[in-house]
């Protein structure tokens, strides 16, 4: 079984290039089903989650060629299957993103309930409500969801919560629906904008992405295109925290500053220095670190995907910090692992109070989910001794070349096979 071992490291220093965004690549790969012509994608990160969505697409009949480490050519002309594999759905929640495009392209899709990180109940009601509003019939039993339609027709859809996945699935389903679809209270994440930009290159008419009202005018058909995936703001944020937690000096390259506002603001509040320059952000940590409070919210609020990494940072801040998790109901599993390393954290419902600064020590810990794994690496960098992280398949789901990147900044980190 593979494990990551992190030993106490010096201040991390140097520059690191951020990979393409996992959460943009996944819906964009799913959207490639919508057309029959060649799609060329650049900056697709080499990750387990991307491998899984590629397997899903191949199982449906798409042809995918790797044209280099991060470049893919996709052709969905011979798409001939509308049933997604149970195993693949179970491995990753985002596999469910093929449902909207399949419905649009084939008029039917059959799938099991999606799996993924164990961070909350993560229902799919908003996706299904959206498909129904567009005219699909949904049949469900305990295991299988079947969606079918003669044709999809544009509709006004209000989302009870600005769900990222539901917004993406509905946009994709609506691209070739008859007439106009309006999604209100849509998610505004940068990955939604990247998906809309990609779809528009394919000939779709998606307007308003990045705001809470998205309008989609249905078109007859979509064509091929080339597209570069936006940088991963969560990976960028993880390295920014690495600089702050280790009193280091890291230049994060290939980053869009406007996507990083809450992270920049909170790092500055904690005492770090942040210098923005075109597509780079330099973070310089400082010895006097002040307690901060964060509250996770849909974009442009503080991202839930950075909560665990900030909890690791909070263990090194002087005083009482708070992290309030409002997006997922069960996203504090890393707290017990951080406590094993000496952190002083108390949870009251959705509020984690962190009393710092703590002298962390190495321990055997478990990556309970993807971002929890990143938090444990960050904690391991400043902890005395050796931190042994197991269940690292979670980390591999979302971070490309993670040990290599951390090692290039001076971290004592290695992967072992026990
Ligand atoms: C996406 C991201 C994930 C991130 C999350 C929130 C991808 C592949 N994953 O996940 O990294 O943590 O956004 O920023 O992009 N909900 C419902 N009903 C639904 C759908 C969602 O109640 O039909 C709830 C969920 O239970 C959760 C909240 O909405 O509490 C947010 O989920 P959502 O925005 O849908 O997240 P994902 O798209 O799954």
Coordinates of C-alpha atoms and ligand atoms in Angstrom, one line a residue:
X1 CA 0.0 0.0 0.0
X2 CA 1.4 3.4 -0.9
X3 CA 2.0 6.0 1.8
X4 CA 3.4 9.5 1.8
X5 CA 6.0 10.3 4.4
X6 CA 6.6 13.9 5.4
X7 CA 9.5 14.9 7.7
X8 CA 9.9 18.3 9.3
X9 CA 11.1 20.5 6.5
X10 CA 12.9 23.9 6.3
X11 CA 11.0 27.0 5.1
X12 CA 9.7 26.1 1.6
X13 CA 11.3 28.3 -1.0
X14 CA 11.1 28.5 -4.8
X15 CA 8.6 28.6 -7.6
X16 CA 6.0 26.1 -8.6
X17 CA 3.7 25.9 -11.6
X18 CA 0.1 25.1 -10.9
X19 CA -1.6 22.5 -13.1
X20 CA -4.9 22.8 -15.0
X21 CA -8.0 22.8 -12.8
X22 CA -9.4 19.3 -12.0
X23 CA -12.9 20.8 -11.4
X24 CA -12.8 22.5 -14.8
X25 CA -11.3 19.5 -16.7
X26 CA -14.0 17.1 -15.5
X27 CA -17.1 18.9 -16.7
X28 CA -15.3 19.9 -19.9
X29 CA -14.4 16.3 -20.7
X30 CA -18.0 15.3 -20.0
X31 CA -19.2 18.1 -22.3
X32 CA -17.0 16.8 -25.2
X33 CA -19.8 14.1 -25.6
X34 CA -22.1 16.8 -27.0
X35 CA -20.4 17.1 -30.4
X36 CA -19.1 14.6 -33.0
X37 CA -16.0 16.5 -34.1
X38 CA -12.5 16.5 -32.6
X39 CA -11.9 18.3 -29.4
X40 CA -8.4 19.3 -28.3
X41 CA -7.7 20.1 -24.7
X42 CA -4.6 21.5 -23.2
X43 CA -3.5 21.6 -19.5
X44 CA -5.6 18.6 -18.6
X45 CA -4.0 17.5 -15.2
X46 CA -2.8 13.9 -14.9
X47 CA -5.0 12.8 -12.0
X48 CA -6.9 9.8 -10.9
X49 CA -10.2 11.7 -11.2
X50 CA -9.4 12.6 -14.8
X51 CA -8.4 9.0 -15.5
X52 CA -11.8 7.9 -14.2
X53 CA -13.8 10.4 -16.4
X54 CA -11.7 9.3 -19.4
X55 CA -12.6 5.6 -18.6
X56 CA -16.3 6.7 -18.3
X57 CA -16.1 8.4 -21.8
X58 CA -14.3 5.4 -23.3
X59 CA -16.9 3.0 -21.9
X60 CA -19.6 5.1 -23.7
X61 CA -17.7 4.7 -27.0
X62 CA -15.6 7.9 -27.2
X63 CA -12.1 7.8 -28.5
X64 CA -9.5 9.6 -26.4
X65 CA -5.8 10.1 -27.4
X66 CA -3.1 11.5 -25.2
X67 CA -1.0 13.9 -27.2
X68 CA 1.5 14.6 -24.5
X69 CA 1.4 14.7 -20.7
X70 CA -1.4 17.2 -20.5
X71 CA -2.9 17.3 -23.9
X72 CA -5.9 15.2 -25.1
X73 CA -7.7 14.7 -28.3
X74 CA -11.3 13.5 -27.9
X75 CA -13.7 12.3 -30.5
X76 CA -17.3 11.2 -29.5
X77 CA -18.6 10.4 -33.0
X78 CA -19.0 6.8 -32.2
X79 CA -20.7 7.3 -28.9
X80 CA -23.0 4.3 -28.7
X81 CA -23.7 3.5 -25.0
X82 CA -26.0 5.4 -22.6
X83 CA -25.3 3.3 -19.5
X84 CA -22.5 4.4 -17.2
X85 CA -20.6 1.7 -15.4
X86 CA -21.6 1.2 -11.7
X87 CA -17.9 0.8 -10.6
X88 CA -16.9 4.1 -12.3
X89 CA -19.8 6.0 -10.9
X90 CA -19.0 4.7 -7.5
X91 CA -15.4 5.8 -7.7
X92 CA -16.1 9.5 -8.4
X93 CA -19.1 11.7 -7.9
X94 CA -18.2 13.9 -10.9
X95 CA -18.9 10.9 -13.2
X96 CA -22.5 12.0 -12.8
X97 CA -21.6 15.0 -15.0
X98 CA -22.0 12.8 -18.1
X99 CA -25.7 12.6 -17.4
X100 CA -26.6 16.0 -18.8
X101 CA -24.6 15.7 -22.0
X102 CA -25.8 12.1 -22.6
X103 CA -29.4 13.1 -22.2
X104 CA -28.8 16.0 -24.7
X105 CA -27.0 13.8 -27.2
X106 CA -28.7 10.4 -26.9
X107 CA -32.1 11.2 -25.3
X108 CA -31.5 8.8 -22.5
X109 CA -29.0 7.8 -19.9
X110 CA -28.9 5.2 -17.1
X111 CA -26.6 5.5 -14.2
X112 CA -26.1 4.5 -10.6
X113 CA -25.9 7.0 -7.7
X114 CA -22.5 8.7 -7.7
X115 CA -19.7 8.2 -5.1
X116 CA -16.7 10.3 -4.2
X117 CA -15.2 11.9 -1.1
X118 CA -17.1 11.0 2.0
X119 CA -17.7 14.6 3.1
X120 CA -21.5 14.7 3.3
X121 CA -24.7 13.3 1.9
X122 CA -24.1 15.0 -1.4
X123 CA -27.6 14.5 -3.0
X124 CA -28.3 15.0 -6.7
X125 CA -31.8 16.3 -6.4
X126 CA -31.0 19.6 -8.0
X127 CA -29.4 17.9 -11.1
X128 CA -32.5 15.8 -11.5
X129 CA -34.9 18.7 -10.9
X130 CA -33.2 20.6 -13.7
X131 CA -33.4 17.7 -16.1
X132 CA -37.1 17.3 -15.3
X133 CA -37.7 21.0 -15.9
X134 CA -36.1 20.5 -19.4
X135 CA -38.6 17.8 -20.1
X136 CA -36.8 14.6 -19.1
X137 CA -38.6 11.7 -17.4
X138 CA -36.7 10.4 -14.4
X139 CA -37.2 6.8 -13.1
X140 CA -35.3 5.8 -10.0
X141 CA -35.0 2.8 -7.8
X142 CA -32.4 2.2 -5.0
X143 CA -29.6 1.6 -7.4
X144 CA -30.3 3.1 -10.8
X145 CA -31.4 6.4 -12.2
X146 CA -32.8 6.4 -15.7
X147 CA -33.4 9.8 -17.5
X148 CA -35.0 9.9 -20.9
X149 CA -36.7 12.4 -23.2
X150 CA -38.1 12.7 -26.7
X151 CA -36.6 16.2 -26.8
X152 CA -35.3 18.7 -24.3
X153 CA -37.1 22.0 -24.2
X154 CA -35.7 25.2 -22.6
X155 CA -37.1 26.2 -19.2
X156 CA -36.7 28.5 -16.3
X157 CA -34.9 26.7 -13.5
X158 CA -34.3 28.0 -10.0
X159 CA -31.7 26.2 -7.9
X160 CA -32.4 26.0 -4.2
X161 CA -28.6 26.1 -3.6
X162 CA -26.0 27.2 -6.2
X163 CA -24.7 23.7 -6.7
X164 CA -21.6 23.6 -8.9
X165 CA -22.4 20.2 -10.4
X166 CA -26.1 20.8 -11.0
X167 CA -25.3 24.2 -12.7
X168 CA -22.9 22.4 -15.0
X169 CA -25.1 19.4 -15.7
X170 CA -28.1 21.7 -16.6
X171 CA -26.0 24.0 -18.7
X172 CA -24.7 21.0 -20.7
X173 CA -28.2 19.5 -21.1
X174 CA -29.6 22.8 -22.2
X175 CA -27.0 23.6 -25.0
X176 CA -29.0 21.8 -27.6
X177 CA -32.5 22.0 -26.0
X178 CA -35.2 23.7 -28.0
X179 CA -35.5 27.4 -27.0
X180 CA -34.1 29.3 -24.1
X181 CA -33.1 28.1 -20.6
X182 CA -32.5 30.4 -17.7
X183 CA -30.8 29.1 -14.5
X184 CA -31.3 31.3 -11.5
X185 CA -29.2 31.1 -8.3
X186 CA -26.6 29.4 -10.5
X187 CA -23.2 28.6 -9.1
X188 CA -20.6 31.3 -10.0
X189 CA -17.4 29.3 -9.7
X190 CA -14.6 30.1 -12.3
X191 CA -14.9 26.4 -13.4
X192 CA -18.4 27.2 -14.6
X193 CA -17.1 30.1 -16.6
X194 CA -14.4 27.8 -18.1
X195 CA -17.1 25.3 -19.1
X196 CA -19.2 28.0 -20.6
X197 CA -16.3 29.4 -22.6
X198 CA -15.5 25.9 -23.8
X199 CA -19.1 25.2 -24.8
X200 CA -19.3 28.6 -26.6
X201 CA -16.2 27.6 -28.6
X202 CA -18.1 24.5 -29.6
X203 CA -20.9 26.8 -30.9
X204 CA -23.2 26.8 -27.9
X205 CA -24.8 30.0 -26.7
X206 CA -24.2 30.3 -22.9
X207 CA -24.4 33.7 -21.5
X208 CA -24.0 35.1 -17.9
X209 CA -21.7 32.3 -16.6
X210 CA -19.9 33.7 -13.5
X211 CA -23.1 35.5 -12.4
X212 CA -26.1 33.9 -10.7
X213 CA -28.3 34.0 -13.8
X214 CA -27.2 32.0 -16.7
X215 CA -29.0 32.0 -20.0
X216 CA -28.6 29.2 -22.6
X217 CA -30.0 29.5 -26.1
X218 CA -30.3 26.1 -27.6
X219 CA -28.5 25.4 -30.8
X220 CA -28.9 22.7 -33.4
X221 CA -25.5 21.1 -33.0
X222 CA -22.0 21.6 -31.6
X223 CA -18.7 21.5 -33.4
X224 CA -15.1 20.6 -32.5
X225 CA -12.7 23.1 -30.9
X226 CA -9.5 23.6 -28.9
X227 CA -9.4 24.8 -25.3
X228 CA -6.9 25.3 -22.5
X229 CA -8.1 24.4 -19.0
X230 CA -7.8 27.2 -16.5
X231 CA -5.3 26.9 -13.6
X232 CA -6.4 25.0 -10.5
X233 CA -7.1 27.6 -7.8
X234 CA -7.2 25.0 -5.1
X235 CA -3.8 23.7 -5.9
X236 CA -2.5 27.3 -6.1
X237 CA -4.1 28.0 -2.7
X238 CA -2.5 24.9 -1.2
X239 CA 1.0 26.0 -2.2
X240 CA 0.2 29.5 -0.9
X241 CA -0.6 28.1 2.5
X242 CA 2.6 26.0 2.3
X243 CA 4.6 29.3 2.1
X244 CA 2.6 30.8 5.0
X245 CA 2.8 27.7 7.3
X246 CA 6.5 27.1 6.8
X247 CA 7.6 30.8 7.0
X248 CA 8.7 30.2 3.4
X249 CA 8.8 32.3 0.2
X250 CA 7.0 30.6 -2.7
X251 CA 6.1 32.0 -6.1
X252 CA 3.0 30.2 -7.5
X253 CA 3.0 30.4 -11.3
X254 CA 0.0 29.9 -13.7
X255 CA -2.6 31.4 -11.4
X256 CA -5.5 33.8 -12.0
X257 CA -5.4 36.3 -9.1
X258 CA -9.0 37.2 -9.3
X259 CA -9.9 33.6 -8.5
X260 CA -7.8 33.7 -5.3
X261 CA -9.4 36.7 -3.5
X262 CA -10.6 35.0 -0.3
X263 CA -7.4 33.0 0.0
X264 CA -5.2 36.1 -0.5
X265 CA -7.3 38.1 2.0
X266 CA -7.1 35.4 4.7
X267 CA -3.3 34.8 4.3
X268 CA -2.7 38.6 4.6
X269 CA -4.9 38.7 7.8
X270 CA -2.8 35.9 9.2
X271 CA 0.4 38.0 8.7
X272 CA 1.7 36.6 5.4
X273 CA 2.9 39.0 2.7
X274 CA 1.2 38.4 -0.7
X275 CA 2.6 40.0 -3.9
X276 CA 0.5 39.6 -7.1
X277 CA 2.2 39.9 -10.5
X278 CA 0.4 39.0 -13.8
X279 CA -0.1 35.2 -13.6
X280 CA 2.0 34.8 -10.5
X281 CA 1.4 35.2 -6.8
X282 CA 4.3 35.2 -4.3
X283 CA 3.6 34.4 -0.7
X284 CA 6.1 35.2 2.0
X285 CA 5.4 33.7 5.4
X286 CA 6.1 35.5 8.7
X287 CA 7.0 34.3 12.2
X288 CA 4.3 36.4 14.0
X289 CA 1.1 34.7 12.8
X290 CA -2.3 36.0 13.9
X291 CA -5.5 34.0 14.4
X292 CA -8.1 34.3 11.6
X293 CA -11.7 33.2 11.0
X294 CA -13.0 31.7 7.8
X295 CA -16.5 30.7 6.7
X296 CA -16.8 28.5 3.6
X297 CA -19.4 29.7 1.0
X298 CA -20.1 29.3 -2.6
X299 CA -17.8 31.4 -4.9
X300 CA -16.8 34.2 -4.5
X301 CA -16.9 33.2 -0.8
X302 CA -14.1 31.2 0.8
X303 CA -13.8 27.8 -0.9
X304 CA -14.7 24.7 1.1
X305 CA -11.9 22.9 -0.8
X306 CA -9.4 25.1 1.1
X307 CA -10.9 24.7 4.5
X308 CA -8.8 21.7 5.5
X309 CA -5.5 23.3 4.4
X310 CA -6.4 26.5 6.4
X311 CA -7.2 24.4 9.5
X312 CA -3.6 23.1 9.2
X313 CA -2.4 26.7 9.0
X314 CA -4.6 27.7 11.9
X315 CA -2.7 25.3 14.2
X316 CA 0.3 27.5 13.7
X317 CA -1.5 30.9 14.3
X318 CA -1.3 32.6 17.7
X319 CA -4.7 32.6 19.4
X320 CA -8.2 31.2 18.7
X321 CA -9.1 30.8 15.0
X322 CA -12.5 29.5 13.7
X323 CA -13.4 27.7 10.5
X324 CA -17.2 27.5 9.8
X325 CA -18.1 25.0 7.2
X326 CA -21.4 25.8 5.5
X327 CA -21.2 24.0 2.2
X328 CA -20.8 20.3 3.3
X329 CA -22.1 18.9 6.5
X330 CA -19.4 16.4 7.2
X331 CA -16.2 18.1 6.3
X332 CA -14.2 18.0 9.5
X333 CA -12.8 14.4 9.3
X334 CA -9.3 15.8 9.1
X335 CA -9.7 17.3 12.5
X336 CA -9.1 14.0 14.3
X337 CA -6.0 13.4 12.2
X338 CA -4.6 16.9 13.0
X339 CA -5.3 16.2 16.6
X340 CA -3.2 13.1 16.5
X341 CA -0.4 15.4 15.5
X342 CA -0.9 17.6 18.5
X343 CA -3.4 20.2 17.2
X344 CA -5.9 21.7 19.7
X345 CA -9.2 21.8 17.9
X346 CA -12.8 21.7 19.2
X347 CA -15.7 21.1 16.9
X348 CA -19.2 22.5 17.7
X349 CA -21.5 21.4 14.9
X350 CA -20.2 23.3 11.8
X351 CA -17.7 25.5 13.7
X352 CA -14.1 24.3 14.3
X353 CA -12.2 26.3 16.9
X354 CA -8.5 26.0 16.6
X355 CA -6.3 27.1 19.6
X356 CA -2.8 27.9 18.4
X357 CA 0.0 27.9 18.1
X358 CA 0.6 24.2 18.7
X359 CA 3.8 22.3 18.5
X360 CA 2.8 19.6 16.1
X361 CA 4.5 16.2 16.0
X362 CA 4.6 13.5 13.4
X363 CA 2.1 10.7 13.6
X364 CA 0.5 7.9 11.5
X365 CA -2.5 9.6 9.9
X366 CA -5.1 9.0 7.2
X367 CA -6.1 11.2 4.3
X368 CA -9.8 11.1 5.0
X369 CA -10.6 12.9 1.7
X370 CA -8.7 14.7 -1.0
X371 CA -8.2 18.1 0.6
X372 CA -7.7 16.6 4.1
X373 CA -4.7 14.8 2.6
X374 CA -3.2 18.1 1.4
X375 CA -3.8 19.5 4.9
X376 CA -1.8 16.6 6.5
X377 CA 1.1 17.2 4.1
X378 CA 1.1 20.9 5.2
X379 CA 1.0 19.9 8.8
X380 CA 3.7 17.3 8.3
X381 CA 6.0 20.0 6.9
X382 CA 6.1 21.9 10.3
X383 CA 5.6 18.9 12.6
X384 CA 8.6 17.5 14.5
X385 CA 9.6 14.0 13.3
X386 CA 7.9 11.9 10.7
X387 CA 4.2 12.0 9.5
X388 CA 3.1 8.9 7.7
X389 CA 0.0 9.5 5.6
X390 CA -2.1 6.5 4.4
X391 CA -5.1 6.3 2.0
X392 CA -3.2 8.6 -0.3
X393 CA -5.3 7.6 -3.3
X394 CA -7.5 10.5 -2.2
X395 CA -4.6 12.9 -2.7
X396 CA -3.9 11.4 -6.1
X397 CA -7.5 12.2 -7.1
X398 CA -6.7 15.9 -7.2
X399 CA -3.0 16.8 -7.0
X400 CA -0.7 16.3 -10.0
X401 CA 2.9 15.4 -9.2
X402 CA 2.4 16.4 -5.6
X403 CA 5.6 15.0 -4.0
X404 CA 7.7 16.3 -6.9
X405 CA 6.3 19.8 -6.6
X406 CA 6.7 19.9 -2.8
X407 CA 10.2 18.4 -3.0
X408 CA 11.2 21.1 -5.5
X409 CA 10.4 23.7 -2.8
X410 CA 12.6 21.9 -0.3
X411 CA 10.0 19.7 1.5
X412 CA 11.1 16.4 3.0
X413 CA 8.5 14.3 1.3
X414 CA 8.5 10.8 -0.3
X415 CA 6.1 8.2 -1.4
X416 CA 6.7 4.7 -0.2
X417 CA 5.2 1.3 -1.1
X418 CA 4.7 -0.8 2.0
Ligands
LIG1 C1 -18.0 20.7 -6.6 C2 -16.5 20.4 -6.7 C3 -16.0 20.2 -5.2 C4 -16.4 21.3 -4.3 C5 -17.9 21.7 -4.4 C6 -18.2 22.9 -3.7 C7 -16.2 19.4 -8.8 C8 -15.9 18.2 -9.6 N1 -16.3 19.3 -7.5 O1 -18.6 19.6 -6.1 O2 -14.6 20.1 -5.3 O3 -16.1 21.0 -3.0 O4 -18.2 21.9 -5.8 O5 -17.5 24.0 -4.1 O6 -16.4 20.5 -9.4 N2 -26.3 19.7 -3.2 C9 -27.7 19.3 -3.1 N3 -28.3 18.8 -4.1 C10 -27.7 18.6 -5.3 C11 -26.4 19.0 -5.5 C12 -25.7 19.5 -4.4 O7 -28.2 19.5 -2.0 O8 -28.4 18.1 -6.3 C13 -25.6 20.2 -2.0 C14 -24.5 19.3 -1.6 O9 -24.9 18.2 -0.8 C15 -23.5 20.2 -0.9 C16 -23.7 21.5 -1.7 O10 -24.9 21.4 -2.4 O11 -23.9 20.4 0.4 C17 -22.6 21.8 -2.7 O12 -22.5 20.8 -3.6 P1 -22.1 21.1 -5.1 O13 -21.9 22.6 -5.3 O14 -23.1 20.4 -6.0 O15 -20.7 20.4 -5.2 P2 -20.2 19.4 -6.3 O16 -20.6 19.9 -7.7 O17 -20.5 18.0 -5.9

